[in-house]
Amino acid sequence: MKFPVALAPALASAAPVLAALGALLLAGCDTAPQRADCPAAKVCLEYGNNSEPQTLDPHKANLVDEAAIISDLMMGLTTDAPDATPMPGGATHWETTPDGLVWTFHLREAKWSDGVPVTADDFVFGLQRALDPKTASIYAYLLYLLKNGQAVNEGKAPLSALGVRALDPRTVEITLEHPAPYLPEMLKHQSFYPAPKHVVEKYGDDWVRPGRYVSNGPYRLVAWRLGDHISVEKNPHFWEADKVCLDRVNYYPTPDVVTAERRVARGELDVNTRFQSNRYPRLQQTMPGYARTGVALAVSYLSFNTRDVAAFKDVRVRRALSMAVDREFITGKLLRAGQEPAYSFVPPITAGHVQTDGPRLKWAGMPFDQRQAEARRLLAEAGFTTRRPLRITITSANNTDTLLLMEAVQADWRAVGVEVKLEQNEAGVAFAAYRNRAFQVGSMSWFADFNDPTTFLGLFKSDTGAQNYGDYKNPAYDALLLAADNEPDLERRARILAEAEQLVLDDEATIPIFFVVNRNLVSPRVTGWVDNPPNYHRTRWLCLDR
């Protein structure tokens, strides 16, 4: 901050006093934990959740931080076990026909948080709502595996044509376009959740407001103070309420991870679902037992706006920019929490991913200095020189790790003659820009919606919509994914998916940077926390030692 010159002498004379006062204030802040009050004899968890949700509507949500809360409130036909594997949720059991196309789910006796019974019609209504064009769900493409799902979403068929029906109040039948043995994994995703038909039809999209939100999961929504916190309390009508330890969970937006780290250390937060990556070695010393890391089912990458930026339509430009990113420096020197350089897009730990001779960027084996030289040559060949440099703005979320990462990318691109500006926004604003294509280059990570390569590769299908941020379109690629969908032999399916991924890499459709490491800060007082690659930790399974 700059001050008017006339004020400088006064400020200088007051500096010692101001400094002493500031030190006292900071000391007070550091020694006075500000933990929320918890009613007597109750167990309350204070949960740092990165960003402010844009919605708690399961059929409109997009962000991981939204899903964390929604999946504590709502439950699909299947749900997450403590280790994030699928287990019975709203359904107690299911069976499928020999061809894998028709699945029948048998529902448990359950109630919504207002005491109204949960029925098969609520699941049918939820799936129809997710695909209704009026809902404008960003995840609608995920439900295209349902019979007539795409036709319904594109307005070419009525909602009643969707391959889902209630056989009776407690039996749901789902018919698929193609076999999907991973369906129980997908049904954990919020886009497949039921919706309380009796409430949605009364309030419309406003049903998600506190006081109206009706849930079928272990918790019910009681408050949402924007920029402050969201509060949920145990749902007394949940079918296993007696086994839920936590009486209340408060979720806080914590974009400043260093401040959040201090709050965890002081006991104000019990959990924060991120910490600054390069502080990991220090955290192991200063807060032993708090930092929980592990390889994630996630990739960090950059997307090009190929729709509006002419330069990005040229594969030479995209390849040059990807070659110029020093992934080894970013993972080994900058982030330092176990991240691995990414020269492919699907994380190697993904189920059904080819491990030997798998997809890889064709230039991945080149030394970095040779890659830089080749990047300059490709840019010059595309018409970008020192006299006419390529100018780029990178849009990203405003968290500390992303800023460090983008500064590294900025330096790498400047080293090959590209002029780069950084633009940071709150996460919800940044992703709105990506969805609306109001960006040039976007920084993002993709965390698997289910454990299969198609959760990553589906991002590049021409009919995916908003989440295909780079608007990649290749009929050959679409054909390969379709062939994989209809291939019953798992080994052959894996090879087809690997061929599709190689096509995306050869086309330089995106810039994979590194494979993500989950980074949670968890107080030793928290029990029931199980580290797992998807990084799903439903608070239903957690408790707190007093």
PDB file of N, CA and C in Angstrom, residues 38-79:
ATOM      1  N   CYS A  38     -19.878 -25.791  20.883  1.00  0.00           N
ATOM      2  CA  CYS A  38     -20.532 -27.079  20.644  1.00  0.00           C
ATOM      3  C   CYS A  38     -21.445 -27.374  21.832  1.00  0.00           C
ATOM      4  N   PRO A  39     -22.702 -27.696  21.581  1.00  0.00           N
ATOM      5  CA  PRO A  39     -23.614 -27.975  22.703  1.00  0.00           C
ATOM      6  C   PRO A  39     -23.065 -29.058  23.625  1.00  0.00           C
ATOM      7  N   ALA A  40     -23.411 -28.965  24.886  1.00  0.00           N
ATOM      8  CA  ALA A  40     -22.956 -29.932  25.885  1.00  0.00           C
ATOM      9  C   ALA A  40     -23.350 -31.341  25.481  1.00  0.00           C
ATOM     10  N   ALA A  41     -22.420 -32.272  25.675  1.00  0.00           N
ATOM     11  CA  ALA A  41     -22.625 -33.697  25.397  1.00  0.00           C
ATOM     12  C   ALA A  41     -22.756 -34.001  23.910  1.00  0.00           C
ATOM     13  N   LYS A  42     -22.443 -33.035  23.057  1.00  0.00           N
ATOM     14  CA  LYS A  42     -22.493 -33.255  21.620  1.00  0.00           C
ATOM     15  C   LYS A  42     -21.071 -33.341  21.062  1.00  0.00           C
ATOM     16  N   VAL A  43     -20.937 -33.954  19.877  1.00  0.00           N
ATOM     17  CA  VAL A  43     -19.642 -34.072  19.205  1.00  0.00           C
ATOM     18  C   VAL A  43     -19.717 -33.258  17.924  1.00  0.00           C
ATOM     19  N   CYS A  44     -18.844 -32.258  17.802  1.00  0.00           N
ATOM     20  CA  CYS A  44     -18.878 -31.326  16.671  1.00  0.00           C
ATOM     21  C   CYS A  44     -17.530 -31.312  15.960  1.00  0.00           C
ATOM     22  N   LEU A  45     -17.555 -31.404  14.650  1.00  0.00           N
ATOM     23  CA  LEU A  45     -16.338 -31.419  13.834  1.00  0.00           C
ATOM     24  C   LEU A  45     -16.233 -30.108  13.070  1.00  0.00           C
ATOM     25  N   GLU A  46     -15.048 -29.493  13.118  1.00  0.00           N
ATOM     26  CA  GLU A  46     -14.789 -28.253  12.379  1.00  0.00           C
ATOM     27  C   GLU A  46     -13.934 -28.620  11.158  1.00  0.00           C
ATOM     28  N   TYR A  47     -14.469 -28.398   9.978  1.00  0.00           N
ATOM     29  CA  TYR A  47     -13.956 -28.986   8.736  1.00  0.00           C
ATOM     30  C   TYR A  47     -13.574 -27.889   7.734  1.00  0.00           C
ATOM     31  N   GLY A  48     -12.282 -27.750   7.451  1.00  0.00           N
ATOM     32  CA  GLY A  48     -11.823 -26.808   6.431  1.00  0.00           C
ATOM     33  C   GLY A  48     -11.976 -27.421   5.049  1.00  0.00           C
ATOM     34  N   ASN A  49     -12.693 -26.737   4.151  1.00  0.00           N
ATOM     35  CA  ASN A  49     -13.128 -27.342   2.893  1.00  0.00           C
ATOM     36  C   ASN A  49     -12.730 -26.532   1.661  1.00  0.00           C
ATOM     37  N   ASN A  50     -11.646 -25.779   1.750  1.00  0.00           N
ATOM     38  CA  ASN A  50     -11.028 -25.090   0.604  1.00  0.00           C
ATOM     39  C   ASN A  50     -11.805 -23.905   0.060  1.00  0.00           C
ATOM     40  N   SER A  51     -12.971 -24.137  -0.573  1.00  0.00           N
ATOM     41  CA  SER A  51     -13.635 -23.036  -1.277  1.00  0.00           C
ATOM     42  C   SER A  51     -15.106 -22.952  -0.908  1.00  0.00           C
ATOM     43  N   GLU A  52     -15.685 -21.804  -1.189  1.00  0.00           N
ATOM     44  CA  GLU A  52     -17.111 -21.579  -0.969  1.00  0.00           C
ATOM     45  C   GLU A  52     -17.916 -22.301  -2.043  1.00  0.00           C
ATOM     46  N   PRO A  53     -18.820 -23.190  -1.679  1.00  0.00           N
ATOM     47  CA  PRO A  53     -19.644 -23.847  -2.697  1.00  0.00           C
ATOM     48  C   PRO A  53     -20.495 -22.835  -3.463  1.00  0.00           C
ATOM     49  N   GLN A  54     -20.732 -23.129  -4.716  1.00  0.00           N
ATOM     50  CA  GLN A  54     -21.645 -22.322  -5.514  1.00  0.00           C
ATOM     51  C   GLN A  54     -23.075 -22.849  -5.373  1.00  0.00           C
ATOM     52  N   THR A  55     -23.213 -24.137  -5.059  1.00  0.00           N
ATOM     53  CA  THR A  55     -24.520 -24.757  -4.899  1.00  0.00           C
ATOM     54  C   THR A  55     -24.379 -26.034  -4.084  1.00  0.00           C
ATOM     55  N   LEU A  56     -25.479 -26.449  -3.464  1.00  0.00           N
ATOM     56  CA  LEU A  56     -25.550 -27.751  -2.805  1.00  0.00           C
ATOM     57  C   LEU A  56     -26.577 -28.638  -3.506  1.00  0.00           C
ATOM     58  N   ASP A  57     -26.943 -28.249  -4.716  1.00  0.00           N
ATOM     59  CA  ASP A  57     -27.855 -29.050  -5.529  1.00  0.00           C
ATOM     60  C   ASP A  57     -27.059 -30.181  -6.167  1.00  0.00           C
ATOM     61  N   PRO A  58     -27.361 -31.439  -5.848  1.00  0.00           N
ATOM     62  CA  PRO A  58     -26.541 -32.528  -6.376  1.00  0.00           C
ATOM     63  C   PRO A  58     -26.531 -32.606  -7.899  1.00  0.00           C
ATOM     64  N   HIS A  59     -27.556 -32.086  -8.544  1.00  0.00           N
ATOM     65  CA  HIS A  59     -27.635 -32.192 -10.001  1.00  0.00           C
ATOM     66  C   HIS A  59     -27.089 -30.960 -10.710  1.00  0.00           C
ATOM     67  N   LYS A  60     -26.569 -30.006  -9.929  1.00  0.00           N
ATOM     68  CA  LYS A  60     -25.957 -28.821 -10.529  1.00  0.00           C
ATOM     69  C   LYS A  60     -24.523 -28.605 -10.058  1.00  0.00           C
ATOM     70  N   ALA A  61     -24.099 -29.351  -9.070  1.00  0.00           N
ATOM     71  CA  ALA A  61     -22.765 -29.164  -8.501  1.00  0.00           C
ATOM     72  C   ALA A  61     -21.686 -29.590  -9.481  1.00  0.00           C
ATOM     73  N   ASN A  62     -20.510 -28.977  -9.328  1.00  0.00           N
ATOM     74  CA  ASN A  62     -19.398 -29.219 -10.238  1.00  0.00           C
ATOM     75  C   ASN A  62     -18.091 -29.463  -9.499  1.00  0.00           C
ATOM     76  N   LEU A  63     -17.906 -28.816  -8.352  1.00  0.00           N
ATOM     77  CA  LEU A  63     -16.618 -28.813  -7.677  1.00  0.00           C
ATOM     78  C   LEU A  63     -16.500 -29.918  -6.630  1.00  0.00           C
ATOM     79  N   VAL A  64     -15.267 -30.362  -6.408  1.00  0.00           N
ATOM     80  CA  VAL A  64     -14.988 -31.376  -5.391  1.00  0.00           C
ATOM     81  C   VAL A  64     -15.444 -30.900  -4.020  1.00  0.00           C
ATOM     82  N   ASP A  65     -15.234 -29.620  -3.731  1.00  0.00           N
ATOM     83  CA  ASP A  65     -15.594 -29.084  -2.418  1.00  0.00           C
ATOM     84  C   ASP A  65     -17.104 -29.053  -2.217  1.00  0.00           C
ATOM     85  N   GLU A  66     -17.864 -28.911  -3.283  1.00  0.00           N
ATOM     86  CA  GLU A  66     -19.324 -29.009  -3.188  1.00  0.00           C
ATOM     87  C   GLU A  66     -19.736 -30.448  -2.927  1.00  0.00           C
ATOM     88  N   ALA A  67     -19.106 -31.373  -3.662  1.00  0.00           N
ATOM     89  CA  ALA A  67     -19.452 -32.794  -3.524  1.00  0.00           C
ATOM     90  C   ALA A  67     -19.175 -33.300  -2.114  1.00  0.00           C
ATOM     91  N   ALA A  68     -18.135 -32.772  -1.462  1.00  0.00           N
ATOM     92  CA  ALA A  68     -17.801 -33.223  -0.104  1.00  0.00           C
ATOM     93  C   ALA A  68     -18.966 -32.987   0.846  1.00  0.00           C
ATOM     94  N   ILE A  69     -19.640 -31.852   0.704  1.00  0.00           N
ATOM     95  CA  ILE A  69     -20.772 -31.531   1.585  1.00  0.00           C
ATOM     96  C   ILE A  69     -22.031 -32.266   1.133  1.00  0.00           C
ATOM     97  N   ILE A  70     -22.293 -32.233  -0.170  1.00  0.00           N
ATOM     98  CA  ILE A  70     -23.500 -32.870  -0.706  1.00  0.00           C
ATOM     99  C   ILE A  70     -23.530 -34.352  -0.356  1.00  0.00           C
ATOM    100  N   SER A  71     -22.382 -35.012  -0.418  1.00  0.00           N
ATOM    101  CA  SER A  71     -22.337 -36.450  -0.151  1.00  0.00           C
ATOM    102  C   SER A  71     -22.424 -36.773   1.331  1.00  0.00           C
ATOM    103  N   ASP A  72     -22.361 -35.772   2.198  1.00  0.00           N
ATOM    104  CA  ASP A  72     -22.689 -35.970   3.601  1.00  0.00           C
ATOM    105  C   ASP A  72     -24.185 -35.785   3.845  1.00  0.00           C
ATOM    106  N   LEU A  73     -24.829 -34.998   2.969  1.00  0.00           N
ATOM    107  CA  LEU A  73     -26.257 -34.748   3.105  1.00  0.00           C
ATOM    108  C   LEU A  73     -27.101 -35.794   2.384  1.00  0.00           C
ATOM    109  N   MET A  74     -26.640 -36.195   1.189  1.00  0.00           N
ATOM    110  CA  MET A  74     -27.431 -37.044   0.307  1.00  0.00           C
ATOM    111  C   MET A  74     -26.741 -38.388   0.088  1.00  0.00           C
ATOM    112  N   MET A  75     -27.515 -39.360  -0.383  1.00  0.00           N
ATOM    113  CA  MET A  75     -26.958 -40.681  -0.627  1.00  0.00           C
ATOM    114  C   MET A  75     -27.612 -41.300  -1.853  1.00  0.00           C
ATOM    115  N   GLY A  76     -26.776 -41.885  -2.718  1.00  0.00           N
ATOM    116  CA  GLY A  76     -27.271 -42.561  -3.898  1.00  0.00           C
ATOM    117  C   GLY A  76     -27.601 -44.010  -3.628  1.00  0.00           C
ATOM    118  N   LEU A  77     -27.809 -44.767  -4.701  1.00  0.00           N
ATOM    119  CA  LEU A  77     -28.075 -46.199  -4.559  1.00  0.00           C
ATOM    120  C   LEU A  77     -26.895 -46.911  -3.922  1.00  0.00           C
ATOM    121  N   THR A  78     -25.691 -46.444  -4.233  1.00  0.00           N
ATOM    122  CA  THR A  78     -24.482 -46.909  -3.548  1.00  0.00           C
ATOM    123  C   THR A  78     -23.844 -45.718  -2.861  1.00  0.00           C
ATOM    124  N   THR A  79     -22.892 -45.987  -1.996  1.00  0.00           N
ATOM    125  CA  THR A  79     -22.220 -44.907  -1.274  1.00  0.00           C
ATOM    126  C   THR A  79     -20.781 -45.302  -1.007  1.00  0.00           C
TER     127      THR A  79
END
